[in-house]
PDB file of N, CA and C in Angstrom:
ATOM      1  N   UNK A 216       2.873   5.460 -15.363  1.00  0.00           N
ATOM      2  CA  UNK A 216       2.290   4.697 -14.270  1.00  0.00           C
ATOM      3  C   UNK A 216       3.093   4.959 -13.004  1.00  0.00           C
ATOM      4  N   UNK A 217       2.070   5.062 -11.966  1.00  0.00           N
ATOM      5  CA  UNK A 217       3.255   5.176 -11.123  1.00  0.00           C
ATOM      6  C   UNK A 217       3.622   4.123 -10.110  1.00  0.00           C
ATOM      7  N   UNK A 218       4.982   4.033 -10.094  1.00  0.00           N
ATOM      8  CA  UNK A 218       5.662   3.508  -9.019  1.00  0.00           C
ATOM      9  C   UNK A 218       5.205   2.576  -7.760  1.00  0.00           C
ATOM     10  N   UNK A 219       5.181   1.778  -6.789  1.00  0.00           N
ATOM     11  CA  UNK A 219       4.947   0.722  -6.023  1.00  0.00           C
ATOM     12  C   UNK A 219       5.552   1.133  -4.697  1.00  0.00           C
ATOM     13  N   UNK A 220       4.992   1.742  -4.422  1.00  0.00           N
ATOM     14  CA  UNK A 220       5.377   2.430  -2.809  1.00  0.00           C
ATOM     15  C   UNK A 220       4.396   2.237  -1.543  1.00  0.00           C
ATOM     16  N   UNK A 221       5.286   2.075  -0.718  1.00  0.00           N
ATOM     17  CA  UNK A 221       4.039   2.324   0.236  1.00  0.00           C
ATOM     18  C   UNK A 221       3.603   3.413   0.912  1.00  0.00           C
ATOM     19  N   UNK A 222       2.402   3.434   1.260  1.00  0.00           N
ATOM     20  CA  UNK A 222       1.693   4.649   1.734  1.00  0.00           C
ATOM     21  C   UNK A 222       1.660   5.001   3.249  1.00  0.00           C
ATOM     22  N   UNK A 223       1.316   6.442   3.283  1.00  0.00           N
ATOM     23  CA  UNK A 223       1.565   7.076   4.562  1.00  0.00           C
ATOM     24  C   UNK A 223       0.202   7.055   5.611  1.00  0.00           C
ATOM     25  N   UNK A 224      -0.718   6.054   4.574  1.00  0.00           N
ATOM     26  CA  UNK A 224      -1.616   5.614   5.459  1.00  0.00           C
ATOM     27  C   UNK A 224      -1.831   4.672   5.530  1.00  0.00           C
ATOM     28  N   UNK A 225      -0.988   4.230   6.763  1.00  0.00           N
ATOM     29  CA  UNK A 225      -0.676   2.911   7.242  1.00  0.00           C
ATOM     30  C   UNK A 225      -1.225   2.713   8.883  1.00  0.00           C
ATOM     31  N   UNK A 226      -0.715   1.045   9.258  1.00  0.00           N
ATOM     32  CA  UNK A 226      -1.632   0.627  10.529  1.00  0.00           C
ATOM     33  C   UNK A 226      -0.295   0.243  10.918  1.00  0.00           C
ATOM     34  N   UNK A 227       0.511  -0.750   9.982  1.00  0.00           N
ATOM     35  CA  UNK A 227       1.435  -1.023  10.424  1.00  0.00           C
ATOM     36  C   UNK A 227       2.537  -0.293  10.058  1.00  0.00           C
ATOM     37  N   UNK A 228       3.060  -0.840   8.460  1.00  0.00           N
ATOM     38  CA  UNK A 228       3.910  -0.550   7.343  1.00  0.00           C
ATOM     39  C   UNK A 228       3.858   0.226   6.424  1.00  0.00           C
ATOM     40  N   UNK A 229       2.251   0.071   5.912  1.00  0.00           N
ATOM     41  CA  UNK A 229       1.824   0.475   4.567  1.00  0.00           C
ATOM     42  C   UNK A 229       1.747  -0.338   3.286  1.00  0.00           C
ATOM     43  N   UNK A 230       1.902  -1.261   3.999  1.00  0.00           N
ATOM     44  CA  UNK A 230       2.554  -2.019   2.579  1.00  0.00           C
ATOM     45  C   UNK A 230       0.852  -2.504   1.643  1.00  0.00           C
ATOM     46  N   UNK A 231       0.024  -2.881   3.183  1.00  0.00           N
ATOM     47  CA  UNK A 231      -0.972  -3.508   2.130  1.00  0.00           C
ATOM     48  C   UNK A 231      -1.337  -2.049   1.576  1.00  0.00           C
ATOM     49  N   UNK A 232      -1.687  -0.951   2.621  1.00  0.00           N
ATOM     50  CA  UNK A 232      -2.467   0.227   1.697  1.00  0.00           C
ATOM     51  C   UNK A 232      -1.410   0.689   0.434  1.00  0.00           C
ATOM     52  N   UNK A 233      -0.058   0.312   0.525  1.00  0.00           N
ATOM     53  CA  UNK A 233       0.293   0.742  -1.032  1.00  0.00           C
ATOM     54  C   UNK A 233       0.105  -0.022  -1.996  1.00  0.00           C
ATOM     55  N   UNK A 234      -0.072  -1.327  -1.713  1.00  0.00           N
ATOM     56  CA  UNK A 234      -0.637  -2.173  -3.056  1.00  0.00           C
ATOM     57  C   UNK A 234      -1.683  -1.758  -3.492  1.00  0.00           C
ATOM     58  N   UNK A 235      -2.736  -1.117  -2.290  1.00  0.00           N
ATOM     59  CA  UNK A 235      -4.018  -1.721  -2.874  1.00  0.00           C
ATOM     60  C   UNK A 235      -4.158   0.446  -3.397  1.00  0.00           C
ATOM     61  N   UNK A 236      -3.752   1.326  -2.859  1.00  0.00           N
ATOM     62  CA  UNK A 236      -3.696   2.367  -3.665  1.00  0.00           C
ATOM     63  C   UNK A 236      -3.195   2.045  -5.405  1.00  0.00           C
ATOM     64  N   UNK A 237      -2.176   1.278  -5.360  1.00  0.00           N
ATOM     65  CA  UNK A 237      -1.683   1.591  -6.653  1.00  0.00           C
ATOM     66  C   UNK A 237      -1.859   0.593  -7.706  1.00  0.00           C
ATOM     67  N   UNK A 238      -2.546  -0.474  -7.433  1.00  0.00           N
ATOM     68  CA  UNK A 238      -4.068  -1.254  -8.386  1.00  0.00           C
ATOM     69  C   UNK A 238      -5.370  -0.746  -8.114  1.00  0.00           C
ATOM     70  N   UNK A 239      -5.459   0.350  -7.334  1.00  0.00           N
ATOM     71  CA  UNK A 239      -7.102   0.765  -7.275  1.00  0.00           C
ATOM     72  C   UNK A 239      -7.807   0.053  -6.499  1.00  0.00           C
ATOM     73  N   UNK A 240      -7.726  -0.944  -5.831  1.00  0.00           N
ATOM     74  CA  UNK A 240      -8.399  -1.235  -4.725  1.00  0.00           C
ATOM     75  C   UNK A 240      -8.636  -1.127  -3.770  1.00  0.00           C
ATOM     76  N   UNK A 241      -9.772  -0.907  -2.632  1.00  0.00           N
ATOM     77  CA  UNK A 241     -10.168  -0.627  -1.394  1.00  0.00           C
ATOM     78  C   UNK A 241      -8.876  -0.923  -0.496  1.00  0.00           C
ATOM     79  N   UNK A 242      -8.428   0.063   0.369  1.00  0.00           N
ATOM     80  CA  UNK A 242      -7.579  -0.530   1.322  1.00  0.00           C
ATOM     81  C   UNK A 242      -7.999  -1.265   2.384  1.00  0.00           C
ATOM     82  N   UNK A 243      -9.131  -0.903   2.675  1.00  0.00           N
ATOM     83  CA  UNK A 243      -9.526  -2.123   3.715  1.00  0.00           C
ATOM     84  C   UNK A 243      -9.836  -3.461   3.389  1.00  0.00           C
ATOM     85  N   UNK A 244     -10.356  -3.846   2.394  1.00  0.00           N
ATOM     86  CA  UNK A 244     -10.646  -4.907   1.510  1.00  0.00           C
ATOM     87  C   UNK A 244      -9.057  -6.058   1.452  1.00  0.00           C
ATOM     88  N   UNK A 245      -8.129  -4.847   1.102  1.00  0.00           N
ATOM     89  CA  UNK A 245      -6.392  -5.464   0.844  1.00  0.00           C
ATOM     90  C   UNK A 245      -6.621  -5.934   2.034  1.00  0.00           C
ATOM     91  N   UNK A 246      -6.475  -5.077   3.153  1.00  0.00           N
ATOM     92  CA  UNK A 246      -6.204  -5.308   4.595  1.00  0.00           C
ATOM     93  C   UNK A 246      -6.780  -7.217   4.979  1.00  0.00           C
ATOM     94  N   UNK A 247      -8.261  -6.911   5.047  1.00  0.00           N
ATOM     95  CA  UNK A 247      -9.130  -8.205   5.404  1.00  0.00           C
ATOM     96  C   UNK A 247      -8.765  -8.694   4.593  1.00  0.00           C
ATOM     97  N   UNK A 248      -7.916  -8.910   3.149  1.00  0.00           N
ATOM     98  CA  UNK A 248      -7.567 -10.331   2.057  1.00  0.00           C
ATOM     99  C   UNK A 248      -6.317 -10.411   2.442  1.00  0.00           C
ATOM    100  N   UNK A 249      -5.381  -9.821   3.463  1.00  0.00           N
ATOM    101  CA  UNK A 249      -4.241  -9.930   3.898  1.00  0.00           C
ATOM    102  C   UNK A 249      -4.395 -10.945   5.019  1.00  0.00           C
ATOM    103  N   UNK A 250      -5.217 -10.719   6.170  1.00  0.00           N
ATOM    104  CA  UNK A 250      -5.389 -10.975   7.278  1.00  0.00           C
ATOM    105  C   UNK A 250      -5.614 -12.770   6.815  1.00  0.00           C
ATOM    106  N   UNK A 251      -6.865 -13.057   6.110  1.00  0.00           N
ATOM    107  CA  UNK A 251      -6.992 -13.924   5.524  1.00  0.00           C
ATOM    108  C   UNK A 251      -5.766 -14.988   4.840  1.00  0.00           C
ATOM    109  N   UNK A 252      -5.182 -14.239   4.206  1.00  0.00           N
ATOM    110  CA  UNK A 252      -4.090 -14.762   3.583  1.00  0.00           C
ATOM    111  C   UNK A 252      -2.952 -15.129   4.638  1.00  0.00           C
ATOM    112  N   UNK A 253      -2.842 -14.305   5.449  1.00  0.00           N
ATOM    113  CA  UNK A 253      -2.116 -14.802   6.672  1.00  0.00           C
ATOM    114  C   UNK A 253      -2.482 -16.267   7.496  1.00  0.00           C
ATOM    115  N   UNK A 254      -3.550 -16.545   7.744  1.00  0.00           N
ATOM    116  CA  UNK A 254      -4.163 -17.650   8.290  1.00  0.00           C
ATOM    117  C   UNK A 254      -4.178 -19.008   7.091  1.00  0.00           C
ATOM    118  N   UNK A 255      -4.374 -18.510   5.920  1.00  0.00           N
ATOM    119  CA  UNK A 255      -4.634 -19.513   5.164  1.00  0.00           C
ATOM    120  C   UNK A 255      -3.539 -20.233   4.494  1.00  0.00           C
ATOM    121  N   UNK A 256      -2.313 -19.800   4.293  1.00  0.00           N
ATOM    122  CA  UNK A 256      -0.942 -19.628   3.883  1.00  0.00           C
ATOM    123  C   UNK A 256       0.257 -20.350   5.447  1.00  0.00           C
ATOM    124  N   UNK A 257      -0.761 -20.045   6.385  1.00  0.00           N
ATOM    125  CA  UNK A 257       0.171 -20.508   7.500  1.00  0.00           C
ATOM    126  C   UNK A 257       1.711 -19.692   7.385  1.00  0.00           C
ATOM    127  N   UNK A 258       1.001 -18.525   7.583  1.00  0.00           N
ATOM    128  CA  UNK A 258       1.789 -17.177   7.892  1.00  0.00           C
ATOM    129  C   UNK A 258       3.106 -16.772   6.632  1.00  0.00           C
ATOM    130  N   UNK A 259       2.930 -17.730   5.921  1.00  0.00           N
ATOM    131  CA  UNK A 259       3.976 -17.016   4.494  1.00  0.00           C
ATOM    132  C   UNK A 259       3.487 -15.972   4.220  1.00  0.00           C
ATOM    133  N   UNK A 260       1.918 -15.241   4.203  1.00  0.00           N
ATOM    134  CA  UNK A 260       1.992 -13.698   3.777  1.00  0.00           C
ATOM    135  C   UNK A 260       2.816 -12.878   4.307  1.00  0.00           C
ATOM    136  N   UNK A 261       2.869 -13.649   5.580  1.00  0.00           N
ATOM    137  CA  UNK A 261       3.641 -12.904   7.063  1.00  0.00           C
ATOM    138  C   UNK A 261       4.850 -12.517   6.676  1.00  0.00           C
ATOM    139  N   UNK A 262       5.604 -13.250   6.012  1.00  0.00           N
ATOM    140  CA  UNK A 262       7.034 -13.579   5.652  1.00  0.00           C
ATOM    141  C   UNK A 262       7.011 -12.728   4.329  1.00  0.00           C
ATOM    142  N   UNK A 263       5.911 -12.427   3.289  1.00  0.00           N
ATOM    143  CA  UNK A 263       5.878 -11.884   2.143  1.00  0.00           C
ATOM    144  C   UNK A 263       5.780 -10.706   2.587  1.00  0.00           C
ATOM    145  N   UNK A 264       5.143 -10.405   3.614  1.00  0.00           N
ATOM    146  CA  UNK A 264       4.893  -8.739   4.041  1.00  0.00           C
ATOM    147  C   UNK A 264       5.877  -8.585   4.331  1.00  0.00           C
ATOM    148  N   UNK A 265       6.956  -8.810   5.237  1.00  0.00           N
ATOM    149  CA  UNK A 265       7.668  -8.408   5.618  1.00  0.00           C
ATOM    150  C   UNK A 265       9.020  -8.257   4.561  1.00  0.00           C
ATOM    151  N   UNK A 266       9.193  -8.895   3.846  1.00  0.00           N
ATOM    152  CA  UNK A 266       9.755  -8.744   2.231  1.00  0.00           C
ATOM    153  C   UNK A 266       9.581  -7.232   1.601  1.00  0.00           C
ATOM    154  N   UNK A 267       8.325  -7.346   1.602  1.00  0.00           N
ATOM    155  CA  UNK A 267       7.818  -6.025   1.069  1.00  0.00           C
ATOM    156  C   UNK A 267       7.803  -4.894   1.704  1.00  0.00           C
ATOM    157  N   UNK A 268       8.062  -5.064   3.186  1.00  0.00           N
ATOM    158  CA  UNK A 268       8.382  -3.682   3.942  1.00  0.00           C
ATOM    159  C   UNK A 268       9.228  -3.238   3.954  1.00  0.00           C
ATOM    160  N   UNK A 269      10.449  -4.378   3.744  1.00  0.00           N
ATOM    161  CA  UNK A 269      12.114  -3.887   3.627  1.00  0.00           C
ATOM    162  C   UNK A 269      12.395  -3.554   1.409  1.00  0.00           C
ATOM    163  N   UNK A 270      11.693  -4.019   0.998  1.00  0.00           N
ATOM    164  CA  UNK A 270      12.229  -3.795  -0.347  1.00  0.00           C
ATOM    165  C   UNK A 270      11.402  -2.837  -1.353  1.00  0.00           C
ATOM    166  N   UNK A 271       9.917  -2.692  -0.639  1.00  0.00           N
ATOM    167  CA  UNK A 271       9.140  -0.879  -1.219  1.00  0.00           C
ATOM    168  C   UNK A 271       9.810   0.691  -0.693  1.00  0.00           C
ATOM    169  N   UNK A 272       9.892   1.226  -1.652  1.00  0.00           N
ATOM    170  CA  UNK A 272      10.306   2.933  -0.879  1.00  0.00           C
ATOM    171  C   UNK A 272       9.320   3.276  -0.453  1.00  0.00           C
ATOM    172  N   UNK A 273       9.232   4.439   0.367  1.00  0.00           N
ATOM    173  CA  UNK A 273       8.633   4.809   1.429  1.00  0.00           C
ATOM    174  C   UNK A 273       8.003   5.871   0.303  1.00  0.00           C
ATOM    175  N   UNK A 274       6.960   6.011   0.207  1.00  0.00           N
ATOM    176  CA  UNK A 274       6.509   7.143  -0.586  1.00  0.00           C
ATOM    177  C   UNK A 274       6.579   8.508   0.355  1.00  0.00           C
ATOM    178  N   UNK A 275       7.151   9.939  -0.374  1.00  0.00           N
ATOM    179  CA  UNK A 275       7.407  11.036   0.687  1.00  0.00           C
ATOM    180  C   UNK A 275       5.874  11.705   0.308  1.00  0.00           C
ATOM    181  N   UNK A 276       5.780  12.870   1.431  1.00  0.00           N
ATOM    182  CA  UNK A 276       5.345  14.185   1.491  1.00  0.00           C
ATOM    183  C   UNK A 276       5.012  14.658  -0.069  1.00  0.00           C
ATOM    184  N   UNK A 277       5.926  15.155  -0.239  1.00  0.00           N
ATOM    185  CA  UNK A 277       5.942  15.433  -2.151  1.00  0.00           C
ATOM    186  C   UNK A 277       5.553  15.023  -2.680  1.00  0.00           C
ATOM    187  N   UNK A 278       5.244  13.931  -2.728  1.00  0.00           N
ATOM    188  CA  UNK A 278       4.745  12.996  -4.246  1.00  0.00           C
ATOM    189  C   UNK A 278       3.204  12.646  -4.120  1.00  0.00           C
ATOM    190  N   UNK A 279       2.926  12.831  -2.689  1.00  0.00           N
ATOM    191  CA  UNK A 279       1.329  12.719  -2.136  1.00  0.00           C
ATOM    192  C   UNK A 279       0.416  13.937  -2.616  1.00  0.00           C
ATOM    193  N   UNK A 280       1.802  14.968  -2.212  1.00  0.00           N
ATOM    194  CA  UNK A 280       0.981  16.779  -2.909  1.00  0.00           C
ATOM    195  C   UNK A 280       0.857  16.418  -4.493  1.00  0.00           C
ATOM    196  N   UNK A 281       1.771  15.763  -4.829  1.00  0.00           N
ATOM    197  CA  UNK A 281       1.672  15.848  -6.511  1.00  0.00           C
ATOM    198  C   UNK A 281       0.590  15.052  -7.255  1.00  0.00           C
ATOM    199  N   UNK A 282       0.012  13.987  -6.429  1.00  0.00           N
ATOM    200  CA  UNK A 282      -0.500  13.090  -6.599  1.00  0.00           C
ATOM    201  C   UNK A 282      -1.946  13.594  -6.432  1.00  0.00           C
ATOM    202  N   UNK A 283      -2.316  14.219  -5.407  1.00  0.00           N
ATOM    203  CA  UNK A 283      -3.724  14.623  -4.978  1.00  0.00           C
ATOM    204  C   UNK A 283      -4.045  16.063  -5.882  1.00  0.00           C
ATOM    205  N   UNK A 284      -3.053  16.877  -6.405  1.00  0.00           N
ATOM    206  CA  UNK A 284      -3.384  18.121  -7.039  1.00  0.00           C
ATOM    207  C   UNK A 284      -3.376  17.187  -8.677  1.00  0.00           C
ATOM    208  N   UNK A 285      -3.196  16.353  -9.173  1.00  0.00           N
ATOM    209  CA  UNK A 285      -2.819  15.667 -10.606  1.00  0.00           C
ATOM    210  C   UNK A 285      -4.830  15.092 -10.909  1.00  0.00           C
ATOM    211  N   UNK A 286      -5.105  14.556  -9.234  1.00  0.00           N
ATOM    212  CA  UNK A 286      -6.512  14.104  -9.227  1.00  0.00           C
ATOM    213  C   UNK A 286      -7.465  14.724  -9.266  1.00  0.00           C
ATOM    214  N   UNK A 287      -6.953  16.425  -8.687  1.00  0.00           N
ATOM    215  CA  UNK A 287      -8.168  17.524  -8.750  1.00  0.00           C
ATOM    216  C   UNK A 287      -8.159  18.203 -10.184  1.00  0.00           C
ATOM    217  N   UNK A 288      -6.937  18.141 -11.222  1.00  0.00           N
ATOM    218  CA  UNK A 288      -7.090  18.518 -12.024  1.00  0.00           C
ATOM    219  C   UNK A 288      -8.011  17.826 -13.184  1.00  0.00           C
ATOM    220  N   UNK A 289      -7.550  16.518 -12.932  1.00  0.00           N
ATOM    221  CA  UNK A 289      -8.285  15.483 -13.844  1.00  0.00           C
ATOM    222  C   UNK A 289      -9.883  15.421 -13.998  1.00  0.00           C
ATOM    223  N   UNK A 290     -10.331  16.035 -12.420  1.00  0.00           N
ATOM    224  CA  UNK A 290     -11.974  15.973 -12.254  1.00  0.00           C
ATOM    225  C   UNK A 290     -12.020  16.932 -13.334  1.00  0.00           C
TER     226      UNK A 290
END
């Protein structure tokens, strides 16, 4: 399985698009249940994101090539 990183396609951080890459869910979907969660929480996501920006690795270059050639093989 792999790893809990965030992704290099990001708006801000990455953080929501690496969650939602690495459970399989829509990143925009994460995004708008983030935004949400921000308002509804009275900004503790705010405080959780930012948790998660300092304590996920940064996913590199490399592991994106390894990742996208692992998906073309699988088709």
């Amino acid at each position: 399985m792999a790893k809990l990183t965030r992704s290099n396609n990001k708006i801000l951080a990455g953080v929501c698009a690496g969650i939602a890459e690495h459970f399989g869910f829509n990143v925009s979907a994460m995004r708008i249940v983030f935004i949400l969660l921000l308002f509804l929480t009275f900004s503790a996501a705010g405080i959780a994101y930012i948790i998660l920006w300092i304590i996920m690795p940064t996913r590199n270059a490399g592991e994106d090539y390894k990742e996208r050639m692992q998906n073309r093989l699988n088709k």
